[in-house]
Structure formats: structure tokens, C-alpha cells
Amino acid sequence: MKANIVLLPGDGIGVEVVAETRATLDAVAAQFGHSFSYSEHLIGGCAIDATGTALTQETLDACRAADAVLLGAVGGPKWDNPSASVRPEQGLLALRQGLGLYANLRPIRLFPELIQASPLKAERLADVDILVVRELTGGLYFGKPRIREEVNGRRRAVDTLEYTDEEIQRVVELAFRLASSRRRLVTSVDKANVLESSRLWRTVATEVAARHPEIRIEHQLVDSCAMRLITSAAAFDVIVTENMFGDILTDEAAVLAGSLGLCPSASLGDGTRGVYEPIHGSAPDIAGKGIANPIGTILSAAMLLRHSLRLDKEAAVLERAVAQAIAGGARTADLGGKLSTQGMGAAVRAKLAG
Ligand SMILES: NC(=O)C1=CN([C@@H]2O[C@H](COP(=O)(O)OP(=O)(O)OC[C@H]3O[C@@H](n4cnc5c(N)ncnc54)[C@H](O)[C@@H]3O)[C@@H](O)[C@H]2O)C=CC1
Ligand SMILES: CC(C)CC(=O)C(=O)O
Ligand SMILES: [Mg+2]
């Protein structure tokens, strides 16, 4: 098949992990006789430097016209001035909103050979297989008003956590659909003991659950959820939650896997187009050294093959190649190894045909 893929490497290690993933997608295409064409566009800090804005209309239009988008990461110290009027992260938020990608699927799966890479005891990690469905275009990252001002000599700032019932319903509905082909448990995470928006979330989640009697629902407060992710992660199947809660809980859950650099994601809306990106950021502490782990991005590309291109077999072959490379001892520095980003990509490609 022919597919038009937009690459948005972004900033920092985003550039390094996307380059390695493109080479890996090319290897998949060659193996199965597909033709993937790529166009590369700016987002984040590099877009601010070139154009003054973190997401140009040109980049957004290219993404709208593509079959799928592969993104690295945005941000870095160069653009971190708290008084700056434009920030790299705004580009990513605008892209997600502009493409209507309201659900971010973040699977947390463990490779048995990496159990020792996690600081947690092995017995806490047995049977962990979690899918976090993070709401992506609402909640605290998008609510209005958003204010920063000075009033009577005092500095004041406001962020707003706002949801409509429709925004909650569509993402929770998706979580239930996904749970139906898994272990049939949805954990809806909120802060309903304090937040009005969470009480609406819990009410709507309960209404959605009533339409899916074959699937169990449990409600969990976000603070105790953070604790259970460490003490009893295997008890979770699908977690569905607010934008910022999901952002934070998934970085925590990455510790179960052994490294933030291993974890992929798919940002999806109602159609087949999606944005696929690792859950990590631009990692300024290791950027430019060629040592970032590309596996989170390569596994995001596998999600791209499955969700946007409907290439289930190719996705499975790529995921198997990653598993075999890791089983064969391939390790970047975050996993205690010595492989470079390119070395890890090459180790995966070496297992593709096998
Ligand atoms: N989706 C995105 O584009 C995201 C962007 N960011 C941005 O990234 C910048 C840095 O944020 P941080 O809080 O430092 O989070 P980060 O995720 O960039 O890094 C956290 C830690 O994990 C390590 N790490 C991350 N990815 C890795 C990989 N692939 N291989 C090996 N080690 C890896 C880093 O070296 C660092 O020690 C900020 O500007 C932030 O806004 C943060 C999260 C998501
Ligand atoms: C806007 C992003 C920087 C938020 C984030 O950390 C993420 O999506 O993982
Ligand atoms: Mg994050």
C-alpha cells in the first residue's frame, strides 16, 4: 500500500528517535512491499525559531492531509522563559486540538527481560498490562479562563479544569470499547471528592458503564490510583482519566516498564488519522548525544501501522522484532546498556526479517 506520513521530529531527542523510527518504518515497508512517503515539518521550539509560532498553518494542513503523523517531542531550556508569550508545548496542544485527537492511548507493557530495569520488586510487576486512555483535548490543559496578571501589586495566575458531558462521554465510551477485547475492567480515575468537574466525570462514566453491562467499572481517586500503580499495578486493565491526571500517571507507570524511553502512544479522534508519539519529552539532559532510547517511538510507529494504516500484521511483526531485540540483550543507556540510538534501531531492524 501507499501511505503519506508526516514526520514532526520537534526538539531535543525528538529528532534522534524519529530518524531511527523512519529507518525502521522503511525496513518494514521494504519487507512487505509497501511505499511510505514522508514529509517533514516543524513543531515546537524549532518552529518558534523559524517562524515565531510553535505550530504553523502549513504544518497543521500537512497533518490534516496525511494518513498519519509521527512526532518526536517538543520543548527545551532554550524556550523555557516563564514570561515568554509563545512556548513549544503550545504547538503540541494546538496540533492535538486542531486534529480533534481527544483520546491518547498509552499502553504500559513489560518486557520480561527488563524486570530488573525497574526499581520495583519483581513480584510487584508480574502480569502488569495496562492501557491508559488519557483525555487529550480538554481538562486543565485547555480550560478557559487562563490568566496571568498583576492585581494591586500581587501576581496572580488562573488555569481552569472544564469538561462537558459530551467530552467525557466519548473518551469513556472508547475506553469501554477497548476494554471489551481485553480483561473487561475499566478504572475511571478522578478527584470526585474535591472537584466539581470530577463529579461530572464520575456521573457520566457511570452512565456509559450502564450501557456496557459485560464490563466492570471501578472509580478510583487519582491520589490513591498513583499509589496502587506502584503497589498493585497488575490489578488494572484499562484506566480512563482527565488530561493532566493521565499525563502524570503514565510517566509514573513508565517506571513499571523500566524506562520512560520504552513507552509509546497513539492520539486518536473519530477517523483513522492519528498522531503517534513516545510519552517522553525532549530530554534536554541527553539530547544531541545519540544515546536516547528509540523504542517508545518505534512502538508508536507500530501503533501507527495498526490504527491508521490498518496493517495489523506489519504492526505485530514490528512489535515482535522489538521484543526479540530486547530479549537478545539490546540495551540503551537508560536500560543500563551501551547501545546508541542508532544501535538500538539497528538491533530491531536486524530482527525484522527473522
Ligand atoms: N510530548 C512532548 O513533546 C513532551 C514534551 N515535554 C517537554 O520536554 C522537556 C523536558 O521535560 P522533562 O520533564 O525533562 O521530561 P523528559 O520526558 O524529556 O525527560 C525525563 C527524563 O527521562 C529521560 N528520558 C526521556 N526520554 C528518554 C529516552 N527516549 N531515552 C532515554 N532517556 C529518556 C530524560 O533523559 C530525563 O532524564 C520540557 O520542555 C517538556 O515540556 C515533556 C513531556 C512530553
Ligand atoms: C503538552 C505536553 C508537553 C504534555 C505532556 O507532557 C505529554 O503530553 O506527555
Ligand atoms: Mg507528559
PDB file of N, CA, C and O and ligand atoms in Angstrom, residues 9-11 13-14 17 43 71-80 87-89 92 96 106 134 247 251 259-263 265 277-287 291-297 332-335 341, ligand 1:
ATOM      1  N   PRO A   9       9.654  15.791  13.911  1.00  0.00           N
ATOM      2  CA  PRO A   9      10.685  15.425  14.900  1.00  0.00           C
ATOM      3  C   PRO A   9      10.679  16.344  16.117  1.00  0.00           C
ATOM      4  O   PRO A   9      10.916  15.878  17.232  1.00  0.00           O
ATOM      5  N   GLY A  10      10.428  17.657  15.906  1.00  0.00           N
ATOM      6  CA  GLY A  10      10.388  18.585  17.035  1.00  0.00           C
ATOM      7  C   GLY A  10      11.770  18.929  17.544  1.00  0.00           C
ATOM      8  O   GLY A  10      12.676  19.246  16.767  1.00  0.00           O
ATOM      9  N   ASP A  11      11.943  18.815  18.873  1.00  0.00           N
ATOM     10  CA  ASP A  11      13.163  19.324  19.533  1.00  0.00           C
ATOM     11  C   ASP A  11      13.902  18.193  20.271  1.00  0.00           C
ATOM     12  O   ASP A  11      13.343  17.129  20.553  1.00  0.00           O
ATOM     13  N   ILE A  13      15.783  15.200  21.782  1.00  0.00           N
ATOM     14  CA  ILE A  13      15.900  13.808  21.300  1.00  0.00           C
ATOM     15  C   ILE A  13      14.787  13.427  20.341  1.00  0.00           C
ATOM     16  O   ILE A  13      14.853  12.365  19.715  1.00  0.00           O
ATOM     17  N   GLY A  14      13.771  14.275  20.199  1.00  0.00           N
ATOM     18  CA  GLY A  14      12.709  14.004  19.216  1.00  0.00           C
ATOM     19  C   GLY A  14      13.304  13.775  17.834  1.00  0.00           C
ATOM     20  O   GLY A  14      12.904  12.864  17.100  1.00  0.00           O
ATOM     21  N   VAL A  17      15.130  10.181  17.791  1.00  0.00           N
ATOM     22  CA  VAL A  17      14.293   8.969  17.834  1.00  0.00           C
ATOM     23  C   VAL A  17      13.389   8.871  16.610  1.00  0.00           C
ATOM     24  O   VAL A  17      13.076   7.767  16.141  1.00  0.00           O
ATOM     25  N   ILE A  43       7.611  21.712  14.376  1.00  0.00           N
ATOM     26  CA  ILE A  43       6.689  21.927  15.503  1.00  0.00           C
ATOM     27  C   ILE A  43       7.532  22.214  16.736  1.00  0.00           C
ATOM     28  O   ILE A  43       8.671  21.732  16.847  1.00  0.00           O
ATOM     29  N   LEU A  71       5.431  11.839  15.646  1.00  0.00           N
ATOM     30  CA  LEU A  71       6.003  13.009  16.322  1.00  0.00           C
ATOM     31  C   LEU A  71       7.069  12.568  17.333  1.00  0.00           C
ATOM     32  O   LEU A  71       6.931  11.523  17.966  1.00  0.00           O
ATOM     33  N   GLY A  72       8.120  13.395  17.484  1.00  0.00           N
ATOM     34  CA  GLY A  72       9.161  13.099  18.462  1.00  0.00           C
ATOM     35  C   GLY A  72       8.817  13.721  19.807  1.00  0.00           C
ATOM     36  O   GLY A  72       8.153  13.115  20.649  1.00  0.00           O
ATOM     37  N   ALA A  73       9.242  14.953  20.002  1.00  0.00           N
ATOM     38  CA  ALA A  73       8.947  15.650  21.260  1.00  0.00           C
ATOM     39  C   ALA A  73       9.219  17.137  21.040  1.00  0.00           C
ATOM     40  O   ALA A  73       9.945  17.511  20.117  1.00  0.00           O
ATOM     41  N   VAL A  74       8.638  17.961  21.892  1.00  0.00           N
ATOM     42  CA  VAL A  74       8.881  19.404  21.791  1.00  0.00           C
ATOM     43  C   VAL A  74       9.386  19.934  23.130  1.00  0.00           C
ATOM     44  O   VAL A  74       9.178  19.327  24.170  1.00  0.00           O
ATOM     45  N   GLY A  75      10.038  21.096  23.054  1.00  0.00           N
ATOM     46  CA  GLY A  75      10.427  21.794  24.281  1.00  0.00           C
ATOM     47  C   GLY A  75      11.915  21.725  24.567  1.00  0.00           C
ATOM     48  O   GLY A  75      12.659  21.003  23.922  1.00  0.00           O
ATOM     49  N   GLY A  76      12.307  22.526  25.555  1.00  0.00           N
ATOM     50  CA  GLY A  76      13.711  22.551  25.961  1.00  0.00           C
ATOM     51  C   GLY A  76      14.030  23.863  26.646  1.00  0.00           C
ATOM     52  O   GLY A  76      13.263  24.833  26.566  1.00  0.00           O
ATOM     53  N   PRO A  77      15.184  23.909  27.329  1.00  0.00           N
ATOM     54  CA  PRO A  77      15.542  25.078  28.149  1.00  0.00           C
ATOM     55  C   PRO A  77      15.590  26.377  27.348  1.00  0.00           C
ATOM     56  O   PRO A  77      15.314  27.450  27.893  1.00  0.00           O
ATOM     57  N   LYS A  78      15.933  26.277  26.048  1.00  0.00           N
ATOM     58  CA  LYS A  78      16.038  27.478  25.232  1.00  0.00           C
ATOM     59  C   LYS A  78      14.735  28.279  25.195  1.00  0.00           C
ATOM     60  O   LYS A  78      14.749  29.494  25.016  1.00  0.00           O
ATOM     61  N   TRP A  79      13.605  27.581  25.334  1.00  0.00           N
ATOM     62  CA  TRP A  79      12.299  28.241  25.200  1.00  0.00           C
ATOM     63  C   TRP A  79      11.543  28.258  26.525  1.00  0.00           C
ATOM     64  O   TRP A  79      10.324  28.395  26.547  1.00  0.00           O
ATOM     65  N   ASP A  80      12.281  28.087  27.652  1.00  0.00           N
ATOM     66  CA  ASP A  80      11.633  27.902  28.956  1.00  0.00           C
ATOM     67  C   ASP A  80      11.385  29.182  29.746  1.00  0.00           C
ATOM     68  O   ASP A  80      10.899  29.108  30.876  1.00  0.00           O
ATOM     69  N   ARG A  87       5.329  29.231  23.613  1.00  0.00           N
ATOM     70  CA  ARG A  87       6.098  28.103  24.144  1.00  0.00           C
ATOM     71  C   ARG A  87       5.949  26.903  23.209  1.00  0.00           C
ATOM     72  O   ARG A  87       4.899  26.707  22.593  1.00  0.00           O
ATOM     73  N   PRO A  88       6.971  26.049  23.143  1.00  0.00           N
ATOM     74  CA  PRO A  88       6.914  24.880  22.261  1.00  0.00           C
ATOM     75  C   PRO A  88       5.695  23.994  22.523  1.00  0.00           C
ATOM     76  O   PRO A  88       5.066  23.474  21.596  1.00  0.00           O
ATOM     77  N   GLU A  89       5.371  23.802  23.822  1.00  0.00           N
ATOM     78  CA  GLU A  89       4.290  22.881  24.181  1.00  0.00           C
ATOM     79  C   GLU A  89       2.941  23.333  23.614  1.00  0.00           C
ATOM     80  O   GLU A  89       2.051  22.514  23.369  1.00  0.00           O
ATOM     81  N   LEU A  92       2.119  21.538  20.397  1.00  0.00           N
ATOM     82  CA  LEU A  92       1.614  20.170  20.532  1.00  0.00           C
ATOM     83  C   LEU A  92       0.141  20.178  20.942  1.00  0.00           C
ATOM     84  O   LEU A  92      -0.682  19.422  20.408  1.00  0.00           O
ATOM     85  N   ARG A  96      -3.019  18.664  18.701  1.00  0.00           N
ATOM     86  CA  ARG A  96      -3.986  17.686  19.200  1.00  0.00           C
ATOM     87  C   ARG A  96      -5.414  18.222  19.048  1.00  0.00           C
ATOM     88  O   ARG A  96      -6.312  17.519  18.589  1.00  0.00           O
ATOM     89  N   ARG A 106      -2.115   5.022  25.885  1.00  0.00           N
ATOM     90  CA  ARG A 106      -0.758   4.798  26.383  1.00  0.00           C
ATOM     91  C   ARG A 106      -0.667   3.402  27.014  1.00  0.00           C
ATOM     92  O   ARG A 106      -0.956   3.228  28.206  1.00  0.00           O
ATOM     93  N   ARG A 134      -6.060   8.459  28.034  1.00  0.00           N
ATOM     94  CA  ARG A 134      -5.976   9.805  28.596  1.00  0.00           C
ATOM     95  C   ARG A 134      -6.790  10.770  27.733  1.00  0.00           C
ATOM     96  O   ARG A 134      -6.551  10.848  26.521  1.00  0.00           O
ATOM     97  N   ASP A 247      -1.503  12.363  32.039  1.00  0.00           N
ATOM     98  CA  ASP A 247      -0.121  12.748  31.733  1.00  0.00           C
ATOM     99  C   ASP A 247       0.798  12.320  32.877  1.00  0.00           C
ATOM    100  O   ASP A 247       1.834  11.670  32.678  1.00  0.00           O
ATOM    101  N   ASP A 251       3.676   8.800  33.201  1.00  0.00           N
ATOM    102  CA  ASP A 251       5.116   8.879  33.490  1.00  0.00           C
ATOM    103  C   ASP A 251       5.436   8.006  34.703  1.00  0.00           C
ATOM    104  O   ASP A 251       6.475   7.334  34.759  1.00  0.00           O
ATOM    105  N   SER A 259      11.723   2.105  31.851  1.00  0.00           N
ATOM    106  CA  SER A 259      12.241   3.376  31.342  1.00  0.00           C
ATOM    107  C   SER A 259      11.137   4.136  30.621  1.00  0.00           C
ATOM    108  O   SER A 259      10.342   3.545  29.874  1.00  0.00           O
ATOM    109  N   LEU A 260      11.154   5.448  30.806  1.00  0.00           N
ATOM    110  CA  LEU A 260      10.229   6.321  30.070  1.00  0.00           C
ATOM    111  C   LEU A 260      10.451   6.171  28.562  1.00  0.00           C
ATOM    112  O   LEU A 260       9.525   6.321  27.762  1.00  0.00           O
ATOM    113  N   GLY A 261      11.669   5.856  28.177  1.00  0.00           N
ATOM    114  CA  GLY A 261      12.020   5.752  26.761  1.00  0.00           C
ATOM    115  C   GLY A 261      11.424   4.556  26.044  1.00  0.00           C
ATOM    116  O   GLY A 261      11.579   4.425  24.831  1.00  0.00           O
ATOM    117  N   LEU A 262      10.731   3.692  26.787  1.00  0.00           N
ATOM    118  CA  LEU A 262      10.161   2.488  26.170  1.00  0.00           C
ATOM    119  C   LEU A 262       8.703   2.650  25.777  1.00  0.00           C
ATOM    120  O   LEU A 262       8.163   1.799  25.076  1.00  0.00           O
ATOM    121  N   CYS A 263       8.061   3.720  26.245  1.00  0.00           N
ATOM    122  CA  CYS A 263       6.592   3.742  26.221  1.00  0.00           C
ATOM    123  C   CYS A 263       6.028   4.540  25.038  1.00  0.00           C
ATOM    124  O   CYS A 263       6.342   5.720  24.861  1.00  0.00           O
ATOM    125  N   SER A 265       2.693   5.891  22.368  1.00  0.00           N
ATOM    126  CA  SER A 265       1.300   6.334  22.473  1.00  0.00           C
ATOM    127  C   SER A 265       0.705   6.617  21.105  1.00  0.00           C
ATOM    128  O   SER A 265       1.417   6.833  20.125  1.00  0.00           O
ATOM    129  N   GLU A 277       3.329   9.156  19.061  1.00  0.00           N
ATOM    130  CA  GLU A 277       4.498   9.770  19.708  1.00  0.00           C
ATOM    131  C   GLU A 277       4.848   9.012  20.979  1.00  0.00           C
ATOM    132  O   GLU A 277       3.971   8.470  21.655  1.00  0.00           O
ATOM    133  N   PRO A 278       6.136   8.981  21.319  1.00  0.00           N
ATOM    134  CA  PRO A 278       6.503   8.394  22.612  1.00  0.00           C
ATOM    135  C   PRO A 278       5.927   9.269  23.723  1.00  0.00           C
ATOM    136  O   PRO A 278       5.597  10.440  23.482  1.00  0.00           O
ATOM    137  N   ILE A 279       5.828   8.712  24.935  1.00  0.00           N
ATOM    138  CA  ILE A 279       5.216   9.516  26.001  1.00  0.00           C
ATOM    139  C   ILE A 279       6.228  10.465  26.645  1.00  0.00           C
ATOM    140  O   ILE A 279       5.857  11.359  27.394  1.00  0.00           O
ATOM    141  N   HIS A 280       7.511  10.270  26.324  1.00  0.00           N
ATOM    142  CA  HIS A 280       8.516  11.131  26.941  1.00  0.00           C
ATOM    143  C   HIS A 280       8.621  12.484  26.245  1.00  0.00           C
ATOM    144  O   HIS A 280       8.017  12.715  25.194  1.00  0.00           O
ATOM    145  N   GLY A 281       9.427  13.363  26.831  1.00  0.00           N
ATOM    146  CA  GLY A 281       9.651  14.683  26.253  1.00  0.00           C
ATOM    147  C   GLY A 281      10.963  14.750  25.492  1.00  0.00           C
ATOM    148  O   GLY A 281      11.494  13.727  25.029  1.00  0.00           O
ATOM    149  N   SER A 282      11.515  15.966  25.391  1.00  0.00           N
ATOM    150  CA  SER A 282      12.679  16.197  24.525  1.00  0.00           C
ATOM    151  C   SER A 282      13.999  15.885  25.233  1.00  0.00           C
ATOM    152  O   SER A 282      15.064  15.981  24.623  1.00  0.00           O
ATOM    153  N   ALA A 283      13.943  15.507  26.516  1.00  0.00           N
ATOM    154  CA  ALA A 283      15.110  15.043  27.296  1.00  0.00           C
ATOM    155  C   ALA A 283      16.350  15.903  27.073  1.00  0.00           C
ATOM    156  O   ALA A 283      17.368  15.403  26.572  1.00  0.00           O
ATOM    157  N   PRO A 284      16.318  17.173  27.458  1.00  0.00           N
ATOM    158  CA  PRO A 284      17.474  18.050  27.212  1.00  0.00           C
ATOM    159  C   PRO A 284      18.764  17.522  27.836  1.00  0.00           C
ATOM    160  O   PRO A 284      19.853  17.806  27.340  1.00  0.00           O
ATOM    161  N   ASP A 285      18.636  16.727  28.915  1.00  0.00           N
ATOM    162  CA  ASP A 285      19.852  16.230  29.591  1.00  0.00           C
ATOM    163  C   ASP A 285      20.653  15.250  28.734  1.00  0.00           C
ATOM    164  O   ASP A 285      21.850  15.066  28.966  1.00  0.00           O
ATOM    165  N   ILE A 286      20.012  14.622  27.752  1.00  0.00           N
ATOM    166  CA  ILE A 286      20.766  13.673  26.906  1.00  0.00           C
ATOM    167  C   ILE A 286      20.688  14.037  25.421  1.00  0.00           C
ATOM    168  O   ILE A 286      21.248  13.318  24.593  1.00  0.00           O
ATOM    169  N   ALA A 287      20.008  15.132  25.103  1.00  0.00           N
ATOM    170  CA  ALA A 287      19.822  15.497  23.683  1.00  0.00           C
ATOM    171  C   ALA A 287      21.164  15.744  23.003  1.00  0.00           C
ATOM    172  O   ALA A 287      22.087  16.303  23.601  1.00  0.00           O
ATOM    173  N   ILE A 291      22.177   8.907  22.424  1.00  0.00           N
ATOM    174  CA  ILE A 291      22.012   7.756  23.334  1.00  0.00           C
ATOM    175  C   ILE A 291      20.549   7.535  23.747  1.00  0.00           C
ATOM    176  O   ILE A 291      20.257   6.633  24.529  1.00  0.00           O
ATOM    177  N   ALA A 292      19.640   8.355  23.210  1.00  0.00           N
ATOM    178  CA  ALA A 292      18.226   8.207  23.594  1.00  0.00           C
ATOM    179  C   ALA A 292      17.702   6.854  23.131  1.00  0.00           C
ATOM    180  O   ALA A 292      18.082   6.349  22.070  1.00  0.00           O
ATOM    181  N   ASN A 293      16.812   6.301  23.921  1.00  0.00           N
ATOM    182  CA  ASN A 293      16.174   5.029  23.566  1.00  0.00           C
ATOM    183  C   ASN A 293      15.072   5.310  22.535  1.00  0.00           C
ATOM    184  O   ASN A 293      14.125   6.036  22.821  1.00  0.00           O
ATOM    185  N   PRO A 294      15.148   4.712  21.345  1.00  0.00           N
ATOM    186  CA  PRO A 294      14.129   4.967  20.328  1.00  0.00           C
ATOM    187  C   PRO A 294      12.935   4.027  20.404  1.00  0.00           C
ATOM    188  O   PRO A 294      12.006   4.134  19.596  1.00  0.00           O
ATOM    189  N   ILE A 295      12.923   3.095  21.385  1.00  0.00           N
ATOM    190  CA  ILE A 295      11.885   2.048  21.387  1.00  0.00           C
ATOM    191  C   ILE A 295      10.474   2.635  21.567  1.00  0.00           C
ATOM    192  O   ILE A 295       9.527   2.183  20.933  1.00  0.00           O
ATOM    193  N   GLY A 296      10.325   3.652  22.424  1.00  0.00           N
ATOM    194  CA  GLY A 296       8.991   4.255  22.598  1.00  0.00           C
ATOM    195  C   GLY A 296       8.451   4.786  21.281  1.00  0.00           C
ATOM    196  O   GLY A 296       7.247   4.677  20.986  1.00  0.00           O
ATOM    197  N   THR A 297       9.323   5.356  20.465  1.00  0.00           N
ATOM    198  CA  THR A 297       8.889   5.903  19.171  1.00  0.00           C
ATOM    199  C   THR A 297       8.671   4.783  18.159  1.00  0.00           C
ATOM    200  O   THR A 297       7.718   4.823  17.373  1.00  0.00           O
ATOM    201  N   THR A 332      19.933   0.375  25.540  1.00  0.00           N
ATOM    202  CA  THR A 332      20.492   1.724  25.559  1.00  0.00           C
ATOM    203  C   THR A 332      20.852   2.096  27.002  1.00  0.00           C
ATOM    204  O   THR A 332      20.574   1.338  27.938  1.00  0.00           O
ATOM    205  N   ALA A 333      21.420   3.291  27.176  1.00  0.00           N
ATOM    206  CA  ALA A 333      21.954   3.670  28.499  1.00  0.00           C
ATOM    207  C   ALA A 333      20.882   3.700  29.588  1.00  0.00           C
ATOM    208  O   ALA A 333      21.146   3.342  30.744  1.00  0.00           O
ATOM    209  N   ASP A 334      19.656   4.129  29.229  1.00  0.00           N
ATOM    210  CA  ASP A 334      18.588   4.195  30.231  1.00  0.00           C
ATOM    211  C   ASP A 334      18.273   2.805  30.784  1.00  0.00           C
ATOM    212  O   ASP A 334      17.714   2.689  31.874  1.00  0.00           O
ATOM    213  N   LEU A 335      18.633   1.753  30.040  1.00  0.00           N
ATOM    214  CA  LEU A 335      18.385   0.382  30.481  1.00  0.00           C
ATOM    215  C   LEU A 335      19.669  -0.273  30.980  1.00  0.00           C
ATOM    216  O   LEU A 335      19.757  -1.487  31.092  1.00  0.00           O
ATOM    217  N   THR A 341      21.400   5.267  20.051  1.00  0.00           N
ATOM    218  CA  THR A 341      20.052   5.295  19.470  1.00  0.00           C
ATOM    219  C   THR A 341      20.047   4.492  18.170  1.00  0.00           C
ATOM    220  O   THR A 341      19.164   3.650  17.944  1.00  0.00           O
TER     221      THR A 341
HETATM  222  N1  LIG B   1       5.164  15.160  24.179  1.00  0.00           N
HETATM  223  C1  LIG B   1       6.117  16.060  24.343  1.00  0.00           C
HETATM  224  O1  LIG B   1       6.600  16.655  23.393  1.00  0.00           O
HETATM  225  C2  LIG B   1       6.595  16.326  25.709  1.00  0.00           C
HETATM  226  C3  LIG B   1       7.466  17.357  25.907  1.00  0.00           C
HETATM  227  N2  LIG B   1       7.997  17.594  27.131  1.00  0.00           N
HETATM  228  C4  LIG B   1       8.984  18.654  27.224  1.00  0.00           C
HETATM  229  O2  LIG B   1      10.282  18.047  27.277  1.00  0.00           O
HETATM  230  C5  LIG B   1      11.157  18.898  28.020  1.00  0.00           C
HETATM  231  C6  LIG B   1      11.892  18.093  29.072  1.00  0.00           C
HETATM  232  O3  LIG B   1      10.963  17.626  30.036  1.00  0.00           O
HETATM  233  P1  LIG B   1      11.326  16.590  31.195  1.00  0.00           P
HETATM  234  O4  LIG B   1      10.433  16.868  32.319  1.00  0.00           O
HETATM  235  O5  LIG B   1      12.793  16.580  31.399  1.00  0.00           O
HETATM  236  O6  LIG B   1      10.833  15.149  30.641  1.00  0.00           O
HETATM  237  P2  LIG B   1      11.511  14.168  29.606  1.00  0.00           P
HETATM  238  O7  LIG B   1      10.499  13.121  29.324  1.00  0.00           O
HETATM  239  O8  LIG B   1      12.049  14.903  28.439  1.00  0.00           O
HETATM  240  O9  LIG B   1      12.756  13.514  30.387  1.00  0.00           O
HETATM  241  C7  LIG B   1      12.615  12.946  31.684  1.00  0.00           C
HETATM  242  C8  LIG B   1      13.810  12.006  31.954  1.00  0.00           C
HETATM  243  O10 LIG B   1      13.662  10.828  31.170  1.00  0.00           O
HETATM  244  C9  LIG B   1      14.772  10.642  30.314  1.00  0.00           C
HETATM  245  N3  LIG B   1      14.292  10.185  29.004  1.00  0.00           N
HETATM  246  C10 LIG B   1      13.194  10.620  28.360  1.00  0.00           C
HETATM  247  N4  LIG B   1      13.081  10.008  27.173  1.00  0.00           N
HETATM  248  C11 LIG B   1      14.116   9.157  27.070  1.00  0.00           C
HETATM  249  C12 LIG B   1      14.548   8.249  26.071  1.00  0.00           C
HETATM  250  N5  LIG B   1      13.872   8.087  24.916  1.00  0.00           N
HETATM  251  N6  LIG B   1      15.682   7.557  26.273  1.00  0.00           N
HETATM  252  C13 LIG B   1      16.368   7.684  27.420  1.00  0.00           C
HETATM  253  N7  LIG B   1      16.012   8.523  28.408  1.00  0.00           N
HETATM  254  C14 LIG B   1      14.895   9.266  28.233  1.00  0.00           C
HETATM  255  C15 LIG B   1      15.429  12.010  30.199  1.00  0.00           C
HETATM  256  O11 LIG B   1      16.786  11.900  29.868  1.00  0.00           O
HETATM  257  C16 LIG B   1      15.153  12.616  31.559  1.00  0.00           C
HETATM  258  O12 LIG B   1      16.130  12.207  32.477  1.00  0.00           O
HETATM  259  C17 LIG B   1      10.294  20.028  28.582  1.00  0.00           C
HETATM  260  O13 LIG B   1      10.472  21.143  27.767  1.00  0.00           O
HETATM  261  C18 LIG B   1       8.880  19.490  28.463  1.00  0.00           C
HETATM  262  O14 LIG B   1       7.896  20.494  28.314  1.00  0.00           O
HETATM  263  C19 LIG B   1       7.712  16.789  28.208  1.00  0.00           C
HETATM  264  C20 LIG B   1       6.849  15.754  28.047  1.00  0.00           C
HETATM  265  C21 LIG B   1       6.174  15.457  26.812  1.00  0.00           C
END
